[in-house]
PDB file of C-alpha atoms in Angstrom:
ATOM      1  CA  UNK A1250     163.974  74.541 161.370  1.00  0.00           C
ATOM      2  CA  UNK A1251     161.571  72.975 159.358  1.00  0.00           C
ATOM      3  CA  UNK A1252     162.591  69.015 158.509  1.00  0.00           C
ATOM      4  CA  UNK A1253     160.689  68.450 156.001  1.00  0.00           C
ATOM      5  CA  UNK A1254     161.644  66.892 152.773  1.00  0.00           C
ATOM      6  CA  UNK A1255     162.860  68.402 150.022  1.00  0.00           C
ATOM      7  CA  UNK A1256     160.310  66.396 147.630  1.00  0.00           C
ATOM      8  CA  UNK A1257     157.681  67.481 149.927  1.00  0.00           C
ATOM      9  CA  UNK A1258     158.320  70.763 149.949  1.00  0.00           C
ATOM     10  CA  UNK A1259     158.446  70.565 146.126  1.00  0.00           C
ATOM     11  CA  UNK A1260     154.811  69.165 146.048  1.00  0.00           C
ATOM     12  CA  UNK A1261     153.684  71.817 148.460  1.00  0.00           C
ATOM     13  CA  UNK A1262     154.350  74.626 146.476  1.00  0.00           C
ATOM     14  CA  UNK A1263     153.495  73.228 143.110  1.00  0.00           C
ATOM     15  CA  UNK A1264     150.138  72.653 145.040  1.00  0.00           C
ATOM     16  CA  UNK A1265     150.487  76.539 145.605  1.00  0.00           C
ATOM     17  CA  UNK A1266     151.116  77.414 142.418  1.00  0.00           C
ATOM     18  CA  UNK A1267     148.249  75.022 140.890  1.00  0.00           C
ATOM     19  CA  UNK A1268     145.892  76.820 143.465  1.00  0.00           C
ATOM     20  CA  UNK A1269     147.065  80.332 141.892  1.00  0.00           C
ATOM     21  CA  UNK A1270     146.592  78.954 138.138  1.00  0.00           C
ATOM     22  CA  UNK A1271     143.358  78.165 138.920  1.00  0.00           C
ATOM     23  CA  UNK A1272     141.793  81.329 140.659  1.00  0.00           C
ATOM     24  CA  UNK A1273     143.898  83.530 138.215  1.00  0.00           C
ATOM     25  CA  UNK A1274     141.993  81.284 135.420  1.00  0.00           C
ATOM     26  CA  UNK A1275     138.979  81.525 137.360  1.00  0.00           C
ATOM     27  CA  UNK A1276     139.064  85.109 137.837  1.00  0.00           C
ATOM     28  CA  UNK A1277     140.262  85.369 134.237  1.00  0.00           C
ATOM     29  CA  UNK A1278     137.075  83.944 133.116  1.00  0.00           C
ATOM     30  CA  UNK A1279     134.290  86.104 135.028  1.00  0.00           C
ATOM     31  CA  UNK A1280     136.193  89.527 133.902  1.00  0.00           C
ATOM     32  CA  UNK A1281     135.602  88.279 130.361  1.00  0.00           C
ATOM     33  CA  UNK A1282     131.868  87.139 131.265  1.00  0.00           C
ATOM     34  CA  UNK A1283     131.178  90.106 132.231  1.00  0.00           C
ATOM     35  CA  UNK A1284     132.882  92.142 129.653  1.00  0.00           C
ATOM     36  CA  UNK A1285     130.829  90.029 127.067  1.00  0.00           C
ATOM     37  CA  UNK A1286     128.086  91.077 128.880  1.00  0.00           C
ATOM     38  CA  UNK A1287     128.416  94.507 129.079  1.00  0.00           C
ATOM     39  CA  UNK A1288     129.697  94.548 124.880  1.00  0.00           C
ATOM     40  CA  UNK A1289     125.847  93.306 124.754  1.00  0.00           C
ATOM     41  CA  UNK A1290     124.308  95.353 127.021  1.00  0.00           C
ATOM     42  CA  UNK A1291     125.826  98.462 124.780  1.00  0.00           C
ATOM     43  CA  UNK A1292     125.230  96.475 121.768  1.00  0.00           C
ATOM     44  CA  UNK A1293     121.587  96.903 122.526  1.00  0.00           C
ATOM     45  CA  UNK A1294     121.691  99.984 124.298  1.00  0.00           C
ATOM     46  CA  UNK A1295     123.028 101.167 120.860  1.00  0.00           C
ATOM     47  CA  UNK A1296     120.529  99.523 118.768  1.00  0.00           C
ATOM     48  CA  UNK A1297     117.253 100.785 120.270  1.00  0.00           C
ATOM     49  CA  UNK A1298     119.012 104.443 120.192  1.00  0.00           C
ATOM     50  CA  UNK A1299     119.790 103.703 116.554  1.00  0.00           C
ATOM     51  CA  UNK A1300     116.168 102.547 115.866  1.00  0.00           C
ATOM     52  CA  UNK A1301     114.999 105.547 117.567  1.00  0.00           C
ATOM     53  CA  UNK A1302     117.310 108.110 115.596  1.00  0.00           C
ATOM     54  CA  UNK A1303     115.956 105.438 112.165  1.00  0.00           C
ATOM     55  CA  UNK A1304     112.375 106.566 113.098  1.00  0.00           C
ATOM     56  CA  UNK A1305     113.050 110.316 113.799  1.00  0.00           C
ATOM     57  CA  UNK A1306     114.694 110.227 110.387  1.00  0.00           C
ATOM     58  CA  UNK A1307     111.545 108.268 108.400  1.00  0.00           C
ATOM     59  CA  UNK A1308     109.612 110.497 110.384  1.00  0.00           C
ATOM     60  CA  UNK A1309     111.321 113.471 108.982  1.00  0.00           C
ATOM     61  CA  UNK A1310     110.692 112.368 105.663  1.00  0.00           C
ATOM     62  CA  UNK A1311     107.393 111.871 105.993  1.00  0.00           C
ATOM     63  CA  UNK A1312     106.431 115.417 107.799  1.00  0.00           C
ATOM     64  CA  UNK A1313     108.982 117.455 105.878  1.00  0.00           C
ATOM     65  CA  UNK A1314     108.621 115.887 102.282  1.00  0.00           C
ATOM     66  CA  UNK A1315     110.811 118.168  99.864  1.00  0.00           C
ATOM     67  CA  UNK A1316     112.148 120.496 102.660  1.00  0.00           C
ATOM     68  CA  UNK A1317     113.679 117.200 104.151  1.00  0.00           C
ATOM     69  CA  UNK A1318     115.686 116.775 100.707  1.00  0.00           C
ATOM     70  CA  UNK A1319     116.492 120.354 100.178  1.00  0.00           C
ATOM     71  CA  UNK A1320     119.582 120.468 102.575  1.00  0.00           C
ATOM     72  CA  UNK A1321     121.575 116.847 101.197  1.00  0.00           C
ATOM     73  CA  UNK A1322     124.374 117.507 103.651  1.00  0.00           C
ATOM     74  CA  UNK A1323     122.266 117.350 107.123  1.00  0.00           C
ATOM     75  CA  UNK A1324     119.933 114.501 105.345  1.00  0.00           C
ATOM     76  CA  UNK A1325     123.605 112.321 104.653  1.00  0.00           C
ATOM     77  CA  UNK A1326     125.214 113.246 107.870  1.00  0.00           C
ATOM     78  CA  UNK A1327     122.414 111.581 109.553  1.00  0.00           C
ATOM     79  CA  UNK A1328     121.819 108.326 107.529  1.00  0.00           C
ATOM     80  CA  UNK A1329     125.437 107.881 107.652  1.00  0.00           C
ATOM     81  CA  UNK A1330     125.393 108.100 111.157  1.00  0.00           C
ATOM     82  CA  UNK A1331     122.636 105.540 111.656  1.00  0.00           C
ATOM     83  CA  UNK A1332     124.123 103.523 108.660  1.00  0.00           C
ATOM     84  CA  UNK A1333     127.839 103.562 110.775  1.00  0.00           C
ATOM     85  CA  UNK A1334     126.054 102.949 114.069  1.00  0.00           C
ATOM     86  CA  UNK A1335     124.421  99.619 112.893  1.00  0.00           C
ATOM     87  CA  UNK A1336     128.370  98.398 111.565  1.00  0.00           C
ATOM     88  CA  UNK A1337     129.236  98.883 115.420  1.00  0.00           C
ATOM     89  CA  UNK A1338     126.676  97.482 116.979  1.00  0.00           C
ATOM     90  CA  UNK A1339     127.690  94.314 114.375  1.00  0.00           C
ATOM     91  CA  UNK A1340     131.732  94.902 115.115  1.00  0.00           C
ATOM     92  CA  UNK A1341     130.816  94.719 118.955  1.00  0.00           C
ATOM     93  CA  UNK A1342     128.491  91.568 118.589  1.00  0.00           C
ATOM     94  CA  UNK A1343     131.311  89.424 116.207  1.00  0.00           C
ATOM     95  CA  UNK A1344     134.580  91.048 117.741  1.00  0.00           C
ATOM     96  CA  UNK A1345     136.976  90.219 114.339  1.00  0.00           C
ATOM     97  CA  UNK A1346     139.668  92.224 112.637  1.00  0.00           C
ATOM     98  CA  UNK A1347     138.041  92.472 109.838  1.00  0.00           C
ATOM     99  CA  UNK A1348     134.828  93.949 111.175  1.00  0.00           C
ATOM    100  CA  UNK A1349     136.361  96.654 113.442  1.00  0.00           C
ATOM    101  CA  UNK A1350     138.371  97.456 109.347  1.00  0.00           C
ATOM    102  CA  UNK A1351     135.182  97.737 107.896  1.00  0.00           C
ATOM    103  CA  UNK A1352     133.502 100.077 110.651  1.00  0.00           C
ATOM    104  CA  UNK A1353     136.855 101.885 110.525  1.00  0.00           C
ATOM    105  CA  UNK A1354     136.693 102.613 106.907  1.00  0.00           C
ATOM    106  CA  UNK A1355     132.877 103.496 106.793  1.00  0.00           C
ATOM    107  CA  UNK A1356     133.859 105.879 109.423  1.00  0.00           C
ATOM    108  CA  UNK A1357     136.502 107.412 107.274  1.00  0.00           C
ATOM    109  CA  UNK A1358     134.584 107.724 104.385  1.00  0.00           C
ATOM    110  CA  UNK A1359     131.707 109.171 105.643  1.00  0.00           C
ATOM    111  CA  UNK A1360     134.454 111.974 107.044  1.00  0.00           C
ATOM    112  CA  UNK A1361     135.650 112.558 103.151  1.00  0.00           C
ATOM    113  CA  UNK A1362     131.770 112.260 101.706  1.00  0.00           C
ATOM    114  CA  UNK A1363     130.902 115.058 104.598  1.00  0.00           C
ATOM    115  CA  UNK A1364     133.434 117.334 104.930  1.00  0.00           C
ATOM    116  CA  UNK A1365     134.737 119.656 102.161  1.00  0.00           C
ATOM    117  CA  UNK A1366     136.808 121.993 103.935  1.00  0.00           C
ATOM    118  CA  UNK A1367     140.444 120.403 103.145  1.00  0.00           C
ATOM    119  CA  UNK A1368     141.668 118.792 100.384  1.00  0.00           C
ATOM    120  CA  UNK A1369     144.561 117.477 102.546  1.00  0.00           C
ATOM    121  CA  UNK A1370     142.296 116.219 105.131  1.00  0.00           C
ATOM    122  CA  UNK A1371     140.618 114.432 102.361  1.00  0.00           C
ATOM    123  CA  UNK A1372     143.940 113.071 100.850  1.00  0.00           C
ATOM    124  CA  UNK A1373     144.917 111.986 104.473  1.00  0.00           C
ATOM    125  CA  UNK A1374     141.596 110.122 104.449  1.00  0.00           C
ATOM    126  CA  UNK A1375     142.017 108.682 101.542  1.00  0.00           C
ATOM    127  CA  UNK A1376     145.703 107.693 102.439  1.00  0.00           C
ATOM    128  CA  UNK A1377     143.882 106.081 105.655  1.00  0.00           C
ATOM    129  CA  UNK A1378     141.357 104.044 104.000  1.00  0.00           C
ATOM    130  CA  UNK A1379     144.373 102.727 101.358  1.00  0.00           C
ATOM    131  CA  UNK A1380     145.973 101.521 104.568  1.00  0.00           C
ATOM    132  CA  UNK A1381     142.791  99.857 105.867  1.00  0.00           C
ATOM    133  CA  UNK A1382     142.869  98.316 102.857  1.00  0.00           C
ATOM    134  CA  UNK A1383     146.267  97.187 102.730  1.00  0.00           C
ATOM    135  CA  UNK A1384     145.763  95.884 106.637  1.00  0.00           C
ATOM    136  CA  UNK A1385     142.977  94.090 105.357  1.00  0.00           C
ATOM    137  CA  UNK A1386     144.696  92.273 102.417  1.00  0.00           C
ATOM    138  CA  UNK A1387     148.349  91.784 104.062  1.00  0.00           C
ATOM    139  CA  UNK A1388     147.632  91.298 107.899  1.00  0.00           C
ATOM    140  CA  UNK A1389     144.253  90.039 108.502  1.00  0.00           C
ATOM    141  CA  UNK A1390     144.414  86.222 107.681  1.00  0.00           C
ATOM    142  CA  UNK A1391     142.601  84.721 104.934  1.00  0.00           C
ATOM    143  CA  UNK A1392     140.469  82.580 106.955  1.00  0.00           C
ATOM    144  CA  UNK A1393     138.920  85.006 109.382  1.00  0.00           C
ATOM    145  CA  UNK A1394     138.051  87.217 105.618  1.00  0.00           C
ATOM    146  CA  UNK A1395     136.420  83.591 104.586  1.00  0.00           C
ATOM    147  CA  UNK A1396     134.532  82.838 107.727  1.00  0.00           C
ATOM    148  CA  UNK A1397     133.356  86.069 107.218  1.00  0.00           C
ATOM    149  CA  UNK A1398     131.899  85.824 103.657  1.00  0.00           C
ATOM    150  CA  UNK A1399     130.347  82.501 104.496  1.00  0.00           C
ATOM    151  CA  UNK A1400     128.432  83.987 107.062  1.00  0.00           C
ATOM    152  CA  UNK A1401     126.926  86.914 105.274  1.00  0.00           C
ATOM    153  CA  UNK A1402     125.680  84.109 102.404  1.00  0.00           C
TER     154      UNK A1402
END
């Protein structure tokens, strides 16, 4: 049998356990490096598709003229797109509640702008953007909404 002391044994395994805190912590801390990272690398993966689709569209204008504003649906669909892919490239850059609301609800109300096929999909929008709304005023706190507002200033 083992004669060591109780107290001994004690320190041995907090020693252990210390030694598991800190590779779990260590560990911990290069997933999240590299899943900040790779939010980035998307991030900008995003953006340059984005300013790609931006210069198709200009270009569209420009070659197209009045044919390009003849069909309103197609010319919204796509500037809402670009317009909803720049608010996720922010909400993945500043990961806050409020962001991923506000891409939510452009998302949503580009649906109800685009679509006119059913009023009750339209009402359930609408019912869905009330309850961003309400998440926004009742369970985001007030201080992430200010830090927020300072920035954009």
């Amino acid at each position: 049998m083992n004669c060591k002391n109780p107290q001994l044994q004690s320190m041995d395994v907090q020693e252990k356990v210390n030694k598991t805190v800190k590779r779990k912590k260590f560990s911990d801390h290069i997933f999240h490096r590299i899943l900040f990272v790779l939010e980035r690398v998307i991030a900008v993966i995003t953006l340059v598709a984005l300013i790609g689709a931006s210069a198709v569209e200009v270009w569209h204008i420009f070659v197209l003229g009045t044919e390009y504003f003849a069909d309103v649906s197609h010319m919204l669909h796509n500037l809402l797109s670009i317009v909803i892919g720049l608010e996720f490239v922010r909400m993945l850059i500043d990961n806050t509640p409020a962001n991923v609301l506000e891409v939510l609800t452009m998302a949503i109300t580009r649906h109800v702008i685009l679509s006119h096929e059913d009023p009750w999909s339209n009402l359930a929008c609408i019912a869905c953007i009330a309850g961003l709304f309400a998440v926004r005023r009742y369970l985001v706190r007030q201080e992430e909404l200010q830090e927020e507002m300072v920035e954009i200033e």
